[in-house]
CSV table of C-alpha atoms in Angstrom, one decimal:
chain,number,residue,atom,x,y,z
A,22,UNK,CA,8.1,-0.6,6.2
A,23,UNK,CA,9.1,-2.9,5.5
A,24,UNK,CA,9.9,-4.0,1.5
A,25,UNK,CA,9.5,-7.7,-0.1
A,26,UNK,CA,12.3,-8.8,1.5
A,27,UNK,CA,14.4,-11.4,-1.4
A,28,UNK,CA,17.1,-14.5,-0.8
A,29,UNK,CA,20.8,-14.5,-1.8
A,30,UNK,CA,21.5,-11.2,-3.2
A,31,UNK,CA,23.6,-13.1,-5.4
A,32,UNK,CA,24.3,-17.3,-6.2
A,33,UNK,CA,26.5,-19.1,-8.3
A,34,UNK,CA,25.7,-22.5,-8.2
A,35,UNK,CA,26.8,-25.3,-10.7
A,36,UNK,CA,24.9,-26.9,-13.5
A,37,UNK,CA,22.9,-30.0,-12.0
A,38,UNK,CA,22.5,-27.8,-8.4
A,39,UNK,CA,19.7,-27.3,-6.9
A,40,UNK,CA,18.9,-23.8,-6.8
A,41,UNK,CA,16.1,-22.7,-4.2
A,42,UNK,CA,15.7,-18.6,-3.8
A,43,UNK,CA,13.1,-17.0,-1.3
A,44,UNK,CA,11.0,-14.1,-1.7
A,45,UNK,CA,8.7,-12.6,2.0
A,46,UNK,CA,6.3,-9.7,0.8
A,47,UNK,CA,4.7,-6.9,2.5
A,48,UNK,CA,2.9,-8.0,4.9
A,49,UNK,CA,-0.9,-7.7,4.1
A,50,UNK,CA,-0.8,-8.6,0.4
A,51,UNK,CA,-2.2,-10.8,-1.1
A,52,UNK,CA,-0.5,-11.1,-4.1
A,53,UNK,CA,3.1,-12.6,-4.9
A,54,UNK,CA,4.7,-12.1,-8.2
A,55,UNK,CA,7.7,-14.0,-9.4
A,56,UNK,CA,9.1,-12.2,-12.0
A,57,UNK,CA,12.8,-13.1,-14.4
A,58,UNK,CA,14.4,-10.3,-16.5
A,59,UNK,CA,16.9,-11.5,-18.9
A,60,UNK,CA,18.4,-9.1,-21.4
A,61,UNK,CA,17.0,-10.6,-24.5
A,62,UNK,CA,13.3,-11.2,-22.6
A,63,UNK,CA,12.8,-8.4,-20.7
A,64,UNK,CA,10.4,-9.3,-17.5
A,65,UNK,CA,8.8,-12.0,-17.3
A,66,UNK,CA,5.6,-13.1,-15.3
A,67,UNK,CA,6.7,-17.3,-14.0
A,68,UNK,CA,3.7,-17.1,-11.0
A,69,UNK,CA,1.2,-15.5,-9.4
A,70,UNK,CA,0.0,-16.9,-6.1
A,71,UNK,CA,-2.9,-15.3,-4.8
A,72,UNK,CA,-4.1,-15.6,-1.3
A,73,UNK,CA,-0.8,-18.2,-1.3
A,74,UNK,CA,-3.0,-20.2,-3.8
A,75,UNK,CA,-1.3,-20.2,-7.1
A,76,UNK,CA,-3.0,-18.7,-9.2
A,77,UNK,CA,-0.8,-18.7,-12.9
A,78,UNK,CA,1.9,-20.9,-13.7
A,79,UNK,CA,1.2,-20.4,-16.8
A,80,UNK,CA,5.2,-18.7,-17.6
A,81,UNK,CA,7.2,-21.7,-15.0
A,82,UNK,CA,9.5,-22.5,-18.7
A,83,UNK,CA,9.8,-26.7,-17.8
A,84,UNK,CA,8.7,-29.5,-14.9
A,85,UNK,CA,13.0,-27.4,-13.6
A,86,UNK,CA,11.2,-25.1,-12.3
A,87,UNK,CA,8.2,-25.0,-8.8
A,88,UNK,CA,6.8,-22.5,-6.3
A,89,UNK,CA,5.3,-23.3,-3.1
A,90,UNK,CA,3.9,-20.4,-0.6
A,91,UNK,CA,3.2,-21.9,2.7
A,92,UNK,CA,1.5,-19.1,4.3
A,93,UNK,CA,1.3,-15.2,3.4
A,94,UNK,CA,4.5,-14.4,4.6
A,95,UNK,CA,6.9,-16.6,2.5
A,96,UNK,CA,7.8,-18.4,-0.4
A,97,UNK,CA,10.5,-20.4,-2.8
A,98,UNK,CA,11.3,-20.8,-6.4
A,99,UNK,CA,13.3,-23.6,-6.3
A,100,UNK,CA,14.9,-24.8,-10.2
A,101,UNK,CA,16.4,-28.5,-9.7
A,102,UNK,CA,18.1,-29.3,-11.9
A,103,UNK,CA,20.0,-26.0,-12.6
A,104,UNK,CA,21.5,-25.5,-16.3
A,105,UNK,CA,22.8,-22.2,-17.8
A,106,UNK,CA,19.8,-20.9,-19.5
A,107,UNK,CA,18.8,-20.0,-15.9
A,108,UNK,CA,20.8,-17.5,-15.1
A,109,UNK,CA,19.4,-13.8,-15.3
A,110,UNK,CA,17.5,-11.9,-12.6
A,111,UNK,CA,15.1,-13.0,-10.1
A,112,UNK,CA,12.7,-10.9,-8.3
A,113,UNK,CA,10.1,-11.7,-6.4
A,114,UNK,CA,6.6,-8.2,-6.1
A,115,UNK,CA,3.5,-8.7,-3.9
A,116,UNK,CA,0.4,-6.2,-4.1
A,117,UNK,CA,-2.9,-5.7,-2.9
A,118,UNK,CA,-4.9,-8.1,-5.5
A,119,UNK,CA,-7.4,-5.4,-5.0
A,120,UNK,CA,-8.2,-3.0,-6.8
A,121,UNK,CA,-5.7,-0.9,-9.0
A,122,UNK,CA,-3.2,-2.1,-7.0
A,123,UNK,CA,0.7,-1.6,-7.5
A,124,UNK,CA,3.0,-4.5,-7.7
A,125,UNK,CA,7.1,-3.6,-5.1
A,126,UNK,CA,9.3,-5.7,-6.1
A,127,UNK,CA,12.5,-7.1,-3.6
A,128,UNK,CA,15.7,-6.1,-4.9
A,129,UNK,CA,16.4,-9.6,-6.8
A,130,UNK,CA,18.5,-12.8,-7.0
A,131,UNK,CA,21.1,-12.9,-9.6
A,132,UNK,CA,21.6,-16.4,-10.7
A,133,UNK,CA,23.9,-17.5,-12.0
A,134,UNK,CA,24.1,-21.3,-13.8
A,135,UNK,CA,28.6,-22.1,-13.9
B,27,UNK,CA,4.3,-9.2,-33.2
B,28,UNK,CA,5.8,-8.0,-29.3
B,29,UNK,CA,2.6,-7.4,-26.3
B,30,UNK,CA,4.2,-4.8,-25.6
B,31,UNK,CA,6.8,-2.4,-27.6
B,32,UNK,CA,8.9,0.3,-26.6
B,33,UNK,CA,12.0,1.7,-28.1
B,34,UNK,CA,15.9,-0.1,-26.3
B,35,UNK,CA,17.3,3.3,-26.5
B,36,UNK,CA,19.0,4.9,-25.5
B,37,UNK,CA,17.3,8.5,-25.5
B,38,UNK,CA,19.6,11.1,-25.0
B,39,UNK,CA,18.0,14.3,-23.2
B,40,UNK,CA,19.8,17.6,-22.2
B,41,UNK,CA,19.8,18.6,-19.0
B,42,UNK,CA,16.5,20.5,-18.1
B,43,UNK,CA,15.1,19.2,-21.5
B,44,UNK,CA,11.8,17.1,-21.3
B,45,UNK,CA,12.2,13.4,-22.5
B,46,UNK,CA,9.3,10.5,-24.0
B,47,UNK,CA,9.2,7.7,-24.1
B,48,UNK,CA,6.3,5.8,-25.4
B,49,UNK,CA,4.8,2.1,-25.5
B,50,UNK,CA,2.3,0.4,-28.2
B,51,UNK,CA,0.3,-2.8,-27.0
B,52,UNK,CA,-1.2,-4.9,-28.8
B,53,UNK,CA,-4.2,-5.9,-25.7
B,54,UNK,CA,-7.3,-4.2,-26.0
B,55,UNK,CA,-8.4,-6.0,-23.1
B,56,UNK,CA,-5.0,-4.2,-21.0
B,57,UNK,CA,-7.4,-1.7,-18.3
B,58,UNK,CA,-4.8,-0.1,-16.4
B,59,UNK,CA,-0.9,1.2,-17.3
B,60,UNK,CA,2.4,1.0,-15.5
B,61,UNK,CA,5.3,3.4,-15.5
B,62,UNK,CA,8.2,1.8,-13.6
B,63,UNK,CA,11.8,2.6,-13.5
B,64,UNK,CA,14.7,0.8,-13.1
B,65,UNK,CA,18.2,1.5,-12.2
B,66,UNK,CA,21.4,0.1,-13.6
B,67,UNK,CA,21.8,-3.2,-11.0
B,68,UNK,CA,18.0,-2.4,-9.2
B,69,UNK,CA,15.2,-3.6,-8.8
B,70,UNK,CA,12.0,-1.2,-10.8
B,71,UNK,CA,10.4,1.0,-8.4
B,72,UNK,CA,6.4,2.2,-9.6
B,73,UNK,CA,6.9,5.7,-11.2
B,74,UNK,CA,3.1,6.2,-12.0
B,75,UNK,CA,-0.3,4.3,-13.3
B,76,UNK,CA,-2.7,5.3,-15.4
B,77,UNK,CA,-6.1,4.1,-16.3
B,78,UNK,CA,-8.4,6.9,-18.0
B,79,UNK,CA,-7.6,8.4,-21.7
B,80,UNK,CA,-6.3,11.3,-21.4
B,81,UNK,CA,-3.2,12.9,-20.0
B,82,UNK,CA,-2.2,11.7,-15.4
B,83,UNK,CA,0.0,14.6,-14.4
B,84,UNK,CA,2.1,14.2,-11.3
B,85,UNK,CA,5.2,16.5,-9.9
B,86,UNK,CA,7.5,16.4,-13.1
B,87,UNK,CA,6.3,13.3,-14.9
B,88,UNK,CA,3.1,13.0,-17.0
B,89,UNK,CA,1.6,10.0,-18.3
B,90,UNK,CA,-1.0,10.1,-21.4
B,91,UNK,CA,-2.8,7.2,-22.9
B,92,UNK,CA,-4.9,6.2,-25.8
B,93,UNK,CA,-6.8,3.3,-25.6
B,94,UNK,CA,-8.4,3.5,-29.6
B,95,UNK,CA,-4.3,3.3,-31.1
B,96,UNK,CA,-3.3,0.8,-28.1
B,97,UNK,CA,-0.8,3.7,-27.0
B,98,UNK,CA,0.7,5.4,-23.7
B,99,UNK,CA,3.0,8.3,-23.6
B,100,UNK,CA,5.7,9.7,-20.3
B,101,UNK,CA,7.4,12.3,-20.1
B,102,UNK,CA,9.3,14.1,-18.2
B,103,UNK,CA,9.8,17.7,-17.4
B,104,UNK,CA,13.0,19.4,-16.8
B,105,UNK,CA,14.5,15.8,-17.2
B,106,UNK,CA,17.8,15.7,-14.1
B,107,UNK,CA,20.2,13.4,-14.7
B,108,UNK,CA,19.3,11.4,-12.3
B,109,UNK,CA,16.4,10.5,-13.9
B,110,UNK,CA,18.8,9.0,-16.5
B,111,UNK,CA,17.2,5.0,-16.2
B,112,UNK,CA,15.1,2.0,-18.7
B,113,UNK,CA,11.6,3.2,-18.2
B,114,UNK,CA,9.2,-0.3,-18.7
B,115,UNK,CA,6.3,0.3,-19.6
B,116,UNK,CA,3.2,-2.3,-18.1
B,117,UNK,CA,0.2,-3.4,-19.4
B,118,UNK,CA,-1.9,-4.4,-16.8
B,119,UNK,CA,-5.2,-7.2,-18.1
B,120,UNK,CA,-8.0,-8.6,-15.3
B,121,UNK,CA,-6.3,-8.5,-11.8
B,122,UNK,CA,-3.2,-9.4,-12.5
B,123,UNK,CA,-1.3,-10.3,-16.1
B,124,UNK,CA,1.0,-7.4,-16.2
B,125,UNK,CA,2.9,-7.7,-19.4
B,126,UNK,CA,6.1,-5.2,-19.1
B,127,UNK,CA,8.0,-3.7,-22.1
B,128,UNK,CA,12.2,-3.9,-22.5
B,129,UNK,CA,12.4,-0.9,-21.4
B,130,UNK,CA,13.6,2.8,-23.3
B,131,UNK,CA,16.7,3.6,-21.1
B,132,UNK,CA,17.3,6.9,-20.7
B,133,UNK,CA,20.2,9.8,-20.9
B,134,UNK,CA,19.6,12.7,-19.5
B,135,UNK,CA,23.1,14.4,-20.0
B,136,UNK,CA,24.2,17.2,-17.1
C-alpha cells in the first residue's frame, strides 16, 4: 500500500514568496494532520482535518499560514508571504479517526526560506 | 513546565544492553501514549502504543505506563546499532490531540 505522499521533498525559496506544500493521505484514512518540526520546538501540530473538515487550526502560527482539504485524497498547506523563521520540516500524517489508530507520517518537506 | 518532558540525551548504551527511555506528561486527560522512532532526516515511525497502566511487550520493546505518576517509558532489550535514533513520546488527549516530546537521542555503541 502507498503511504502518505508529500511534495515537494525539498523547497528553497526567497523570503516573501508563496510556498505550497502538498499531501496525499493513505486511501481510506479520514483524519489528516499537518505538523511542523524544528530543533527548538520539536513536532508541533498545525492543523487537523477530519472527513475533509478543519477541526482544529489552533496551531497555525499566524494568518500567513492556510490549509485546505478539498477532497479525501488531497490537502495543501500554504504560506504567503514566507519568512526565514518558517524554515522547518513540514510533515503530513493520516489515520483513521475511530479507536486508537496511530498516525502514519509522510516523508516530509524540508523548507528553507532565504 | 513543558507538556511532555523527555531527556534529550544522547543516551549511549552498549550493543546488547537494555535502553530505557523515559517520558513525563502534564495532561491528566491523556488516554493513550505512543512511541515513535525517528532516524535522522526521516519521518517518525510508530514503535508501539499503550493505554492501560502496566507493561505492554512487543518483541524487543516494552512500554510501561503509570498514569498516577504521569510517566511512560520504553525499554529496548538487546539494543542494536540499528536502534540508534531519536525516540519521541506522544501522549494523546481525546481523539486526535497528540503532544510530542522533543525526543531522546539514543546511541547504541557496537
